[in-house]
Amino acid sequence: MALLTVLHYPDPRLRIQAKPIAAVSVETRRLIADMLETMYAAPGIGLAATQVGVDQRVIVVDVSENNDESRAFVNPEILVRDGKEKMQEGCLSVPGVFEEVERAEHIRVRALDRDGKRVEFDADGLLAVCIQHEIDHLDGKLFVDYLSELKRRRIRKKLEREQREEHERSGAAAPAI
Ligand code: GNR
Ligand code: NI
């Protein structure tokens, strides 16, 4: 297993539309294992392949208390959306930012599991929010896209500054003035 690097907003790779997986393979299962390790280490309750620079439609989630209910979905699709719910969201690709987002309260999901078996199920609460957040990543969408332009711009500036400072701290040559 391996820890993967999580891309941070506004990295343009977070805007790539991920491609469906033709068949769940041993490589897919390796990606899932690495994504789960990365998600638990972060720690987070979900992770999309887009966030680790892989343009394939794979997500992992675990919304359990004890981090012992990992789920992986390949080519996930939302078949039905019902009701509305506001929840405070965060994102490993937008560190330190937490904002309310409105999403469907209940969803019906179709996907392949890590064995390539077709699954279909209903989700609500945190699981429904998390799955919608992860599928958005596969479509190049981030939770900050639901905020006002002003808020998003502030968040982008803050993260750009943090990434610049991190780059300087990690020993990059100072620009000659
Ligand atoms: O760890 C995460 N927590 C979270 C909280 C509320 C709504 C969505 C999430 S997903 C996030 C991990 C992440 O960035 N997944 O893409
Ligand atoms: Ni996220």
Coordinates of C-alpha atoms and ligand atoms in Angstrom, one line a residue:
M1 CA 0.0 0.0 0.0
A2 CA 1.1 3.6 -0.5
L3 CA 0.1 7.0 0.7
L4 CA -0.9 9.2 -2.2
T5 CA -0.5 13.0 -2.5
V6 CA -3.8 14.9 -2.2
L7 CA -4.0 17.9 -4.7
H8 CA -5.0 21.3 -3.2
Y9 CA -7.4 23.8 -4.7
P10 CA -6.8 25.7 -7.1
D11 CA -4.8 22.9 -8.8
P12 CA -6.2 22.6 -12.3
R13 CA -6.1 18.8 -12.2
L14 CA -9.1 19.0 -9.7
R15 CA -11.2 20.2 -12.7
I16 CA -10.6 17.2 -14.9
Q17 CA -13.7 15.1 -15.8
A18 CA -12.8 11.5 -14.7
K19 CA -13.4 8.6 -17.1
P20 CA -15.5 5.5 -16.4
I21 CA -13.5 2.3 -15.7
A22 CA -14.2 -0.4 -18.3
A23 CA -13.5 -3.3 -15.9
V24 CA -12.5 -3.5 -12.2
S25 CA -9.0 -4.9 -12.4
V26 CA -6.1 -5.7 -10.0
E27 CA -4.9 -2.2 -10.7
T28 CA -8.3 -0.7 -9.7
R29 CA -8.1 -2.7 -6.4
R30 CA -4.6 -1.4 -5.8
L31 CA -5.8 2.2 -6.4
I32 CA -8.7 1.6 -4.0
A33 CA -6.3 0.2 -1.3
D34 CA -4.0 3.2 -1.7
M35 CA -6.9 5.7 -1.6
L36 CA -8.3 4.1 1.6
E37 CA -4.9 4.3 3.2
T38 CA -4.6 8.0 2.2
M39 CA -8.2 8.8 3.4
Y40 CA -7.6 7.2 6.8
A41 CA -4.2 8.9 7.2
A42 CA -5.6 12.3 6.4
P43 CA -8.0 11.7 8.2
G44 CA -11.1 12.1 6.0
I45 CA -14.5 10.3 5.5
G46 CA -14.2 10.1 1.7
L47 CA -11.7 10.5 -1.2
A48 CA -12.1 10.6 -5.0
A49 CA -9.5 9.5 -7.4
T50 CA -9.4 13.0 -8.9
Q51 CA -8.0 14.3 -5.6
V52 CA -4.9 12.1 -6.1
G53 CA -4.4 13.0 -9.7
V54 CA -6.1 9.9 -11.2
D55 CA -8.7 10.6 -13.9
Q56 CA -10.8 7.5 -13.2
R57 CA -14.2 7.2 -11.7
V58 CA -13.4 5.7 -8.3
I59 CA -14.4 6.9 -4.8
V60 CA -13.9 5.5 -1.3
V61 CA -15.9 6.5 1.8
D62 CA -16.1 5.5 5.5
V63 CA -18.6 7.4 7.6
S64 CA -18.5 5.0 10.5
E65 CA -17.5 6.0 14.1
N66 CA -14.7 3.4 14.3
N67 CA -13.3 3.7 10.7
D68 CA -14.2 0.0 10.1
E69 CA -16.8 0.3 7.3
S70 CA -14.8 1.2 4.2
R71 CA -16.7 1.3 1.0
A72 CA -15.4 1.7 -2.5
F73 CA -17.4 2.5 -5.6
V74 CA -16.5 2.4 -9.2
N75 CA -18.4 4.4 -11.8
P76 CA -20.9 5.6 -9.2
E77 CA -24.2 7.2 -10.4
I78 CA -27.0 9.0 -8.6
L79 CA -30.3 7.6 -9.9
V80 CA -32.6 9.5 -7.7
R81 CA -32.3 12.6 -5.5
D82 CA -35.0 13.5 -2.9
G83 CA -35.3 16.4 -0.4
K84 CA -32.8 19.0 0.6
E85 CA -30.4 19.2 3.5
K86 CA -27.8 21.7 4.5
M87 CA -24.6 20.4 6.1
Q88 CA -21.2 21.9 7.0
E89 CA -18.6 20.4 4.6
G90 CA -14.9 20.3 4.4
C91 CA -12.6 18.9 1.8
L92 CA -9.1 17.4 1.9
S93 CA -8.4 19.4 -1.2
V94 CA -9.5 22.7 0.4
P95 CA -7.8 22.4 3.8
G96 CA -9.0 24.5 6.7
V97 CA -12.2 25.6 5.1
F98 CA -15.6 24.6 6.4
E99 CA -18.9 25.9 4.9
E100 CA -22.5 25.0 4.6
V101 CA -23.6 23.4 1.4
E102 CA -27.2 22.3 0.4
R103 CA -27.5 18.9 -1.2
A104 CA -30.2 16.2 -1.7
E105 CA -31.2 14.6 1.6
H106 CA -31.8 11.1 0.1
I107 CA -30.2 9.5 -2.9
R108 CA -30.3 6.2 -4.7
V109 CA -26.9 5.1 -6.0
R110 CA -25.7 2.6 -8.6
A111 CA -22.1 1.6 -8.9
L112 CA -19.7 -1.3 -9.1
D113 CA -18.1 -2.4 -5.8
R114 CA -14.4 -3.4 -5.5
D115 CA -15.1 -6.9 -6.8
G116 CA -16.7 -5.4 -9.9
K117 CA -20.2 -6.5 -8.7
R118 CA -23.1 -4.1 -9.5
V119 CA -24.6 -2.6 -6.4
E120 CA -27.6 -0.3 -5.9
F121 CA -28.6 1.2 -2.6
D122 CA -30.3 4.2 -0.8
A123 CA -28.3 6.6 1.3
D124 CA -29.1 9.6 3.5
G125 CA -27.5 11.6 6.2
L126 CA -23.7 12.0 6.2
L127 CA -23.2 9.0 3.7
A128 CA -25.5 10.8 1.1
V129 CA -23.6 14.1 1.6
C130 CA -20.3 12.4 1.3
I131 CA -21.2 10.4 -1.9
Q132 CA -22.5 13.5 -3.6
H133 CA -19.3 15.4 -2.6
E134 CA -17.1 12.6 -4.0
I135 CA -19.1 12.2 -7.3
D136 CA -18.8 16.0 -7.7
H137 CA -14.9 15.5 -7.5
L138 CA -15.2 13.0 -10.4
D139 CA -16.9 15.7 -12.4
G140 CA -14.3 18.3 -11.6
K141 CA -16.5 20.1 -9.1
L142 CA -15.6 21.3 -5.6
F143 CA -17.8 22.2 -2.7
V144 CA -16.5 25.8 -2.9
D145 CA -18.2 26.1 -6.3
Y146 CA -21.5 26.2 -4.3
L147 CA -20.3 29.3 -2.4
S148 CA -20.5 33.0 -3.5
E149 CA -17.8 34.2 -5.9
L150 CA -16.5 36.5 -3.1
K151 CA -16.1 33.6 -0.6
R152 CA -14.5 31.4 -3.2
R153 CA -12.0 34.1 -4.2
R154 CA -11.0 34.6 -0.6
I155 CA -10.5 30.9 -0.1
R156 CA -8.4 30.7 -3.3
K157 CA -6.2 33.6 -2.3
K158 CA -5.7 32.1 1.2
L159 CA -4.7 28.7 -0.2
E160 CA -2.5 30.2 -2.9
R161 CA -0.6 32.1 -0.1
E162 CA -0.3 29.0 2.1
Q163 CA 1.0 27.0 -0.9
R164 CA 3.5 29.7 -1.7
E165 CA 4.7 29.8 1.9
E166 CA 4.9 26.0 2.1
H167 CA 7.0 26.0 -1.2
E168 CA 9.4 28.6 0.3
R169 CA 9.7 26.8 3.6
S170 CA 10.6 23.6 1.8
G171 CA 13.8 25.1 0.6
A172 CA 13.0 26.6 -2.8
A173 CA 15.5 29.3 -3.9
A174 CA 14.4 32.8 -3.0
P175 CA 13.5 34.7 -6.1
A176 CA 16.3 37.2 -7.0
I177 CA 15.1 40.7 -6.7
Ligands
GNR1 O1 -13.3 14.3 5.2 C1 -14.2 14.9 4.6 N1 -15.2 15.3 5.4 C2 -16.4 15.8 4.8 C3 -17.3 16.5 5.7 C4 -18.5 16.9 5.2 C5 -18.9 16.7 3.9 C6 -18.0 16.1 3.0 C7 -16.8 15.6 3.5 S1 -15.7 14.8 2.4 C8 -14.2 15.1 3.2 C9 -13.1 14.4 2.5 C10 -12.9 14.8 1.0 O2 -12.4 15.9 0.7 N2 -13.5 14.1 0.1 O3 -13.4 14.4 -1.2
NI2 NI -13.4 16.6 -1.1

